[in-house]
Coordinates of C-alpha atoms in Angstrom, one line a residue:
M11 CA 16.8 -22.9 75.1
P12 CA 15.0 -22.0 78.3
R13 CA 14.0 -18.4 79.0
I14 CA 16.7 -16.9 81.2
R15 CA 16.5 -13.5 82.7
I16 CA 19.9 -12.3 83.5
A17 CA 19.0 -8.8 84.6
A18 CA 19.2 -10.0 88.2
V19 CA 21.7 -12.6 89.3
G20 CA 20.5 -12.6 92.8
A21 CA 22.0 -12.9 96.2
A22 CA 24.7 -15.3 95.0
A23 CA 26.7 -12.2 94.0
A24 CA 27.3 -11.5 97.7
L25 CA 29.1 -14.8 98.1
V26 CA 31.9 -14.1 95.7
A27 CA 35.3 -14.3 97.5
G28 CA 36.9 -10.9 97.9
L29 CA 33.8 -8.7 97.9
A30 CA 33.9 -6.7 101.0
C31 CA 30.2 -6.3 101.7
A32 CA 27.4 -8.8 102.1
Q33 CA 24.7 -7.0 100.1
P34 CA 24.9 -5.2 96.8
S35 CA 25.5 -1.5 97.3
T36 CA 23.9 1.4 95.4
I37 CA 26.3 4.1 96.7
P38 CA 28.7 5.6 94.2
N39 CA 31.8 4.0 95.8
G40 CA 30.2 0.5 96.1
P41 CA 30.1 -2.4 96.2
S42 CA 33.2 -2.4 98.4
G43 CA 32.6 1.1 99.6
E44 CA 36.2 2.3 99.0
N45 CA 37.3 5.5 97.3
E46 CA 38.3 5.6 93.6
S47 CA 42.0 5.4 93.2
L48 CA 43.8 6.3 90.0
A49 CA 47.0 4.9 91.4
S50 CA 46.0 1.4 90.6
L51 CA 45.4 2.2 86.9
R52 CA 48.0 2.5 84.2
S53 CA 49.1 5.9 83.1
Y54 CA 49.7 6.6 79.4
D55 CA 53.4 5.7 79.8
Q56 CA 52.6 2.6 81.8
L57 CA 50.1 1.5 79.3
I58 CA 52.6 1.8 76.5
K59 CA 55.2 -0.2 78.5
A60 CA 52.6 -2.9 79.3
L61 CA 51.7 -3.3 75.6
E62 CA 55.4 -3.3 74.6
S63 CA 56.1 -6.0 77.2
S64 CA 53.2 -8.2 75.9
V65 CA 54.4 -7.7 72.3
Q66 CA 58.0 -8.4 73.2
T67 CA 57.2 -11.7 74.9
S68 CA 54.8 -12.9 72.1
N69 CA 57.4 -14.3 69.8
G70 CA 56.0 -12.3 66.9
A71 CA 52.3 -13.2 67.6
A72 CA 51.5 -9.6 68.4
T73 CA 52.6 -6.3 67.0
L74 CA 52.3 -2.8 68.5
H75 CA 51.2 0.1 66.2
Y76 CA 50.0 3.7 66.4
A77 CA 46.9 5.0 64.8
P78 CA 47.4 7.7 62.1
W79 CA 46.0 10.7 64.0
K80 CA 47.5 11.9 67.2
S81 CA 45.5 13.4 70.0
N82 CA 45.3 17.2 70.3
T83 CA 48.1 17.2 72.9
G84 CA 50.3 15.3 70.4
R85 CA 50.0 11.8 71.9
Q86 CA 50.0 8.7 69.8
V87 CA 47.1 6.3 70.2
P88 CA 48.4 2.7 70.5
Y89 CA 46.8 -0.4 69.2
V90 CA 47.9 -4.0 69.1
V91 CA 47.3 -6.5 66.3
I92 CA 47.3 -10.1 67.5
G93 CA 47.2 -13.2 65.2
N94 CA 46.9 -13.5 61.5
G95 CA 43.6 -15.3 61.0
P96 CA 41.2 -14.6 58.2
T97 CA 38.5 -13.1 60.4
A98 CA 39.0 -9.7 62.1
A99 CA 37.6 -8.6 65.5
L100 CA 38.0 -5.1 66.8
I101 CA 37.9 -4.3 70.6
I102 CA 38.2 -0.7 71.8
A103 CA 38.1 0.7 75.3
Q104 CA 38.1 4.0 77.2
Q105 CA 36.6 6.3 74.6
H106 CA 35.6 8.3 77.6
G107 CA 38.6 9.3 79.7
D108 CA 36.9 8.9 83.1
E109 CA 35.9 5.3 82.3
M110 CA 39.1 3.7 83.5
E111 CA 38.7 0.0 84.3
T112 CA 37.9 -0.9 80.6
S113 CA 41.4 0.1 79.6
D114 CA 43.0 -2.4 81.9
S115 CA 40.5 -5.1 80.8
A116 CA 41.7 -4.7 77.3
A117 CA 45.4 -4.5 78.2
N118 CA 45.1 -7.7 80.2
L119 CA 43.4 -9.4 77.3
V120 CA 46.3 -8.4 75.1
R121 CA 48.7 -10.1 77.5
T122 CA 46.7 -13.3 77.5
L123 CA 46.2 -13.4 73.7
A124 CA 50.0 -12.9 73.2
N125 CA 51.0 -15.8 75.5
N126 CA 51.9 -19.3 74.3
S127 CA 48.9 -21.1 75.6
Q128 CA 47.0 -23.5 73.3
A129 CA 43.8 -21.5 73.7
S130 CA 45.5 -18.2 72.6
Q131 CA 47.2 -20.0 69.7
V132 CA 43.8 -21.2 68.4
I133 CA 42.4 -17.7 68.5
R134 CA 45.5 -16.3 66.8
N135 CA 45.3 -18.9 64.0
S136 CA 41.7 -18.2 63.3
L137 CA 41.4 -14.4 64.0
T138 CA 43.2 -11.1 63.6
V139 CA 42.4 -9.2 66.8
I140 CA 42.8 -5.5 66.8
M141 CA 42.9 -4.0 70.4
V142 CA 42.7 -0.3 71.2
P143 CA 43.0 -0.2 75.0
R144 CA 42.7 3.5 75.4
V145 CA 41.0 5.5 72.6
N146 CA 41.0 8.7 74.6
V147 CA 44.6 9.1 75.7
D148 CA 44.1 12.8 76.7
G149 CA 40.9 12.5 78.6
F150 CA 42.4 10.2 81.2
D151 CA 45.8 11.8 82.0
G152 CA 46.6 14.3 79.2
E153 CA 49.4 16.7 79.9
K154 CA 50.4 20.2 78.9
P155 CA 53.9 20.7 77.3
D156 CA 55.3 21.5 80.8
G157 CA 54.1 18.1 82.1
T158 CA 51.3 19.4 84.2
P159 CA 47.8 18.0 83.7
I160 CA 45.6 19.6 81.1
T161 CA 42.7 21.7 82.4
D162 CA 39.3 22.8 81.1
A163 CA 38.0 26.3 81.0
N164 CA 37.0 26.1 84.7
G165 CA 40.4 24.8 85.8
N166 CA 39.3 21.2 86.3
T167 CA 41.9 18.6 85.5
V168 CA 41.5 15.2 83.9
P169 CA 40.1 12.6 84.0
W170 CA 37.0 13.7 82.1
R171 CA 34.7 12.2 79.6
Q172 CA 35.6 14.2 76.5
N173 CA 38.8 14.5 74.4
Y174 CA 40.9 17.7 74.6
D175 CA 40.0 20.5 72.2
P176 CA 39.9 23.8 74.1
R177 CA 39.1 26.0 71.1
F178 CA 35.4 26.3 71.7
T179 CA 34.9 28.3 74.8
V180 CA 32.0 30.5 73.7
N181 CA 28.7 29.9 71.9
P182 CA 27.7 28.5 69.5
L183 CA 29.1 25.1 70.5
P184 CA 29.3 22.0 68.3
A185 CA 27.1 19.0 69.0
F186 CA 28.1 16.8 71.9
Y187 CA 30.7 19.2 73.1
Q188 CA 31.6 20.1 76.7
R189 CA 32.5 23.8 77.1
G190 CA 36.2 24.4 77.3
R191 CA 37.0 20.7 77.2
G192 CA 36.3 18.9 74.0
Y193 CA 34.1 16.4 72.1
D194 CA 32.4 13.3 73.3
I195 CA 34.4 10.9 71.0
N196 CA 31.6 8.4 71.1
R197 CA 29.3 10.7 69.1
Y198 CA 31.7 11.3 66.2
H199 CA 32.2 8.0 64.3
G200 CA 31.6 8.3 60.6
F201 CA 28.9 5.8 59.5
R202 CA 28.8 6.0 55.7
P203 CA 31.1 3.6 53.8
E204 CA 32.2 6.1 51.2
C205 CA 32.7 8.9 53.7
P206 CA 35.3 8.0 56.4
L207 CA 36.1 11.6 57.2
D208 CA 32.4 12.6 57.7
N209 CA 31.3 14.7 60.6
P210 CA 28.4 12.4 61.6
N211 CA 26.6 15.4 63.2
Y212 CA 26.6 17.4 60.0
P213 CA 24.7 17.5 57.8
N214 CA 21.4 16.6 59.4
I215 CA 19.7 13.5 57.9
N216 CA 16.0 13.6 57.3
T217 CA 13.4 11.7 55.4
A218 CA 12.9 14.3 52.8
A219 CA 16.4 15.2 51.8
G220 CA 18.3 12.0 52.6
V221 CA 21.9 12.9 53.1
A222 CA 23.0 16.2 51.8
S223 CA 26.8 15.8 51.4
C224 CA 29.9 13.7 52.1
E225 CA 32.6 15.6 53.9
T226 CA 36.1 14.8 52.8
E227 CA 38.5 17.2 54.5
N228 CA 41.1 15.8 56.8
I229 CA 40.7 18.4 59.5
D230 CA 43.6 19.5 61.7
S231 CA 41.8 20.0 65.0
T232 CA 44.8 21.7 66.5
A233 CA 44.6 24.6 64.0
P234 CA 43.4 28.0 65.2
T235 CA 40.2 27.5 63.2
Y236 CA 38.5 24.8 61.2
D237 CA 35.2 24.3 59.4
L238 CA 32.9 21.7 61.1
T239 CA 30.9 21.4 57.9
K240 CA 33.8 19.9 56.0
G241 CA 34.9 17.0 58.0
N242 CA 35.2 15.2 61.4
P243 CA 37.0 17.3 64.0
V244 CA 37.7 14.4 66.4
P245 CA 41.0 12.6 65.6
E246 CA 40.3 9.7 68.1
A247 CA 37.1 8.8 66.3
R248 CA 38.7 9.1 62.9
N249 CA 41.3 6.6 64.2
I250 CA 38.7 3.9 65.0
R251 CA 37.0 4.4 61.7
W252 CA 40.3 4.0 59.9
L253 CA 40.9 0.7 61.8
N254 CA 37.5 -0.5 60.8
D255 CA 38.1 0.3 57.2
K256 CA 41.5 -1.3 57.2
Y257 CA 40.5 -4.6 58.9
K258 CA 36.8 -4.8 58.2
P259 CA 36.0 -6.6 61.5
V260 CA 33.0 -9.0 61.7
V261 CA 32.6 -7.9 65.3
A262 CA 33.4 -4.6 67.0
L263 CA 33.2 -4.4 70.8
D264 CA 33.2 -1.1 72.6
M265 CA 33.7 -1.1 76.4
H266 CA 32.5 1.7 78.6
H267 CA 31.5 2.4 82.2
Q268 CA 28.0 3.4 83.5
G269 CA 26.8 4.7 86.7
T270 CA 25.3 2.5 89.4
R271 CA 21.8 1.2 88.5
V272 CA 19.6 -1.3 90.3
H273 CA 17.2 -3.8 88.9
D274 CA 14.7 -5.6 91.1
G275 CA 16.8 -4.7 94.2
E276 CA 20.0 -6.0 92.7
M277 CA 22.9 -3.9 91.4
V278 CA 23.5 -4.0 87.7
T279 CA 27.2 -4.6 87.1
A280 CA 27.2 -4.7 83.3
S281 CA 24.9 -3.8 80.4
T282 CA 25.1 -4.5 76.7
L283 CA 23.3 -3.4 73.5
Y284 CA 23.4 -4.0 69.7
P285 CA 23.0 -1.2 67.0
T286 CA 19.7 0.6 67.1
A287 CA 20.1 3.1 64.3
L288 CA 17.4 1.6 62.1
Q289 CA 15.9 4.9 61.1
T290 CA 19.2 6.2 59.9
A291 CA 19.7 3.0 57.8
Q292 CA 16.2 3.6 56.3
W293 CA 17.0 7.2 55.5
L294 CA 20.3 6.3 53.9
Q295 CA 18.5 4.1 51.4
A296 CA 18.0 7.3 49.3
V297 CA 21.8 7.5 48.6
D298 CA 22.9 4.0 49.4
P299 CA 20.6 1.1 48.3
N300 CA 22.6 -1.4 50.4
A301 CA 22.3 0.6 53.6
L302 CA 19.4 -1.2 55.2
A303 CA 20.6 -4.7 54.3
R304 CA 24.0 -3.9 55.6
F305 CA 22.6 -2.6 58.9
N306 CA 20.3 -5.6 59.3
A307 CA 23.2 -7.9 58.8
G308 CA 25.3 -6.0 61.4
Q309 CA 22.5 -5.9 63.9
T310 CA 21.9 -9.7 63.5
M311 CA 25.5 -10.4 64.1
A312 CA 25.6 -8.0 67.1
K313 CA 22.6 -9.8 68.7
R314 CA 24.5 -13.1 68.3
V315 CA 27.4 -11.5 70.2
V316 CA 25.0 -10.3 72.9
V317 CA 23.9 -13.9 73.4
V318 CA 27.5 -15.0 73.7
I319 CA 28.1 -12.3 76.3
A320 CA 25.0 -13.2 78.2
Q321 CA 25.7 -16.9 78.3
K322 CA 29.3 -16.4 79.4
L323 CA 28.6 -13.9 82.2
A324 CA 25.8 -16.1 83.5
Q325 CA 28.6 -18.2 84.9
Y326 CA 29.8 -15.5 87.2
P327 CA 27.8 -14.5 90.3
Y328 CA 29.3 -11.0 90.4
A329 CA 28.1 -10.3 86.8
N330 CA 24.6 -8.9 86.7
L331 CA 23.7 -8.1 83.1
S332 CA 21.0 -5.8 81.7
R333 CA 20.1 -4.4 78.3
Y334 CA 21.6 -0.9 78.0
P335 CA 19.1 2.0 77.3
G336 CA 21.4 3.4 74.5
G337 CA 20.4 6.1 72.0
T338 CA 20.0 5.9 68.3
E339 CA 22.5 8.6 67.2
P340 CA 24.4 7.3 64.2
G341 CA 27.7 8.7 65.4
I342 CA 27.8 6.4 68.4
S343 CA 30.3 3.7 67.6
R344 CA 27.8 1.0 68.4
N345 CA 25.6 2.4 65.7
A346 CA 28.2 3.6 63.3
Y347 CA 29.9 0.3 62.8
G348 CA 26.6 -1.5 62.8
L349 CA 25.6 0.8 59.9
L350 CA 28.8 -0.2 58.2
G351 CA 27.8 -3.9 58.6
S352 CA 29.8 -5.0 61.6
G353 CA 28.4 -6.9 64.6
S354 CA 28.9 -3.8 66.7
V355 CA 28.2 -4.2 70.4
L356 CA 28.4 -2.0 73.5
L357 CA 29.5 -3.4 76.8
E358 CA 29.0 -1.0 79.8
L359 CA 30.7 -1.9 83.0
R360 CA 29.8 -0.4 86.3
G361 CA 32.1 2.5 87.1
G362 CA 32.7 5.0 89.9
I363 CA 34.1 2.3 92.2
G364 CA 37.2 1.5 94.2
T365 CA 40.2 -0.8 93.5
K366 CA 38.8 -4.0 95.0
S367 CA 35.5 -3.8 93.2
G368 CA 37.3 -2.5 90.1
G369 CA 39.1 -5.9 89.9
Y370 CA 35.8 -7.6 89.5
I371 CA 34.6 -5.1 86.9
Q372 CA 37.8 -5.7 84.9
K373 CA 37.1 -9.4 85.0
I374 CA 33.6 -8.9 83.6
G375 CA 35.1 -7.0 80.6
Y376 CA 37.8 -9.6 80.2
H377 CA 35.5 -12.6 80.3
A378 CA 33.0 -11.1 77.9
S379 CA 35.6 -10.1 75.3
S380 CA 37.6 -13.3 75.5
A381 CA 34.3 -15.3 75.2
I382 CA 33.5 -13.5 72.0
L383 CA 36.9 -14.2 70.5
E384 CA 36.8 -17.9 71.5
E385 CA 33.4 -18.3 69.8
L386 CA 34.5 -16.4 66.7
A387 CA 37.6 -18.6 66.4
K388 CA 35.2 -21.7 66.3
D389 CA 32.8 -20.1 63.8
P390 CA 33.2 -16.6 62.4
T391 CA 29.4 -16.4 61.7
L392 CA 28.4 -17.4 65.3
S393 CA 25.6 -19.4 63.7
A394 CA 25.0 -21.5 66.8
F395 CA 23.7 -18.4 68.7
D396 CA 20.2 -17.4 68.0
P397 CA 19.9 -13.6 67.6
N398 CA 16.3 -13.7 68.7
M399 CA 17.5 -14.8 72.2
A400 CA 19.3 -11.5 72.7
D401 CA 16.2 -9.7 73.9
V402 CA 15.2 -12.8 76.0
L403 CA 18.4 -13.3 77.8
V404 CA 19.1 -9.6 78.4
V405 CA 16.3 -7.3 79.5
P406 CA 16.2 -3.6 80.3
A407 CA 16.8 -2.8 84.0
N408 CA 13.5 -1.5 85.3
G409 CA 12.2 -1.1 81.7
V410 CA 14.2 2.1 81.1
P411 CA 13.7 3.2 77.5
P412 CA 16.5 4.2 75.1
S413 CA 18.0 7.6 75.5
T414 CA 17.2 10.3 72.9
G415 CA 20.6 11.7 73.3
N416 CA 21.7 15.3 72.9
A417 CA 22.2 16.2 69.3
G418 CA 23.2 19.8 69.8
G419 CA 24.3 22.5 72.2
E420 CA 26.5 21.8 75.2
A421 CA 26.9 18.1 76.2
E422 CA 26.3 17.1 79.8
D423 CA 28.7 15.0 81.8
D424 CA 25.9 12.4 82.0
P425 CA 27.0 10.4 85.0
D426 CA 24.8 7.5 84.0
H427 CA 26.3 7.6 80.5
L428 CA 22.9 6.8 79.0
G429 CA 23.1 6.8 75.2
G430 CA 26.6 5.4 75.1

């Protein structure tokens, strides 16, 4: 296979029909230069109705469910199961409430997989696909009991990155917490097989002590007080871990948005990355002899998935793919489910854009996720895809190194979403 460098697609991106400008833009509202509009995106109620519609017209091929833990405003988190094949794949979107287009990508894929086309039938016969189009149902358009938008301690309304947990308004704050808002869901995924309710940010893991405990408490995060040392305080993250344990997916795809970045003068429209929590896997060996082998298998599968994504998106001139500079924190879903043995992959789509450009971003997420399912339906091991090509086909934009993350104190809004 020839060496292909997909970090810069080139000027062909400007020729795509429908793009409003001739050159890639680096301004926040580019590439079409319009303002962000939430009106074009599905509200919580509209999302539920869209999923119900897809399920109702699927003739039994898809079923709508709700995850076991409600959000802190009392909303249910919907997920759809499509097909009944022996191989499971998990696709989640919008862990961060202000990363909106990913949700519509996932909802649109639900509609396609539930139709009566031959391609969808092949996927459903080979796979069981679990789709969670909006993990963070509060962070996008959460409401108070009177129907008005939730607000943070400063009076800001959603959408925002975090979930909704307003208990912590004074110091000391938990890890990856925004004052007066809530937790960054994508830092709170339990990563040890025997500890699904773990708070992944407590206890600390180190080479001398290994892992100090396994938290087992099912925390009610709406209670006036709770103990962060006894369990995971983020219901949305617990939901995804529950789905992982229930279905044991061979691939877990997590879709996010990132800020505008440029590589070699060209705008990056998507980035991807496999699990990078090798050091955690090595530390876990002290209490789990299979930890390193499990992580290595998950990372290898994830690299195969990255190759699938790269080869698929190379077909589209508006898709300019780079390797994401993500962090190594084990509570990141990409790392947590890799540590659990899944081919866990992050896909970051360019965010902060308007409705015209948003349509193209949605398409990138749709094409990437559908390509993964198509290939898994052919071969659940993806053996035709060389994992060593992942770092050949997808290179870092401008050589940006991985993020070190923010393990404690107050979380930043992080407009570039590095570490995702």
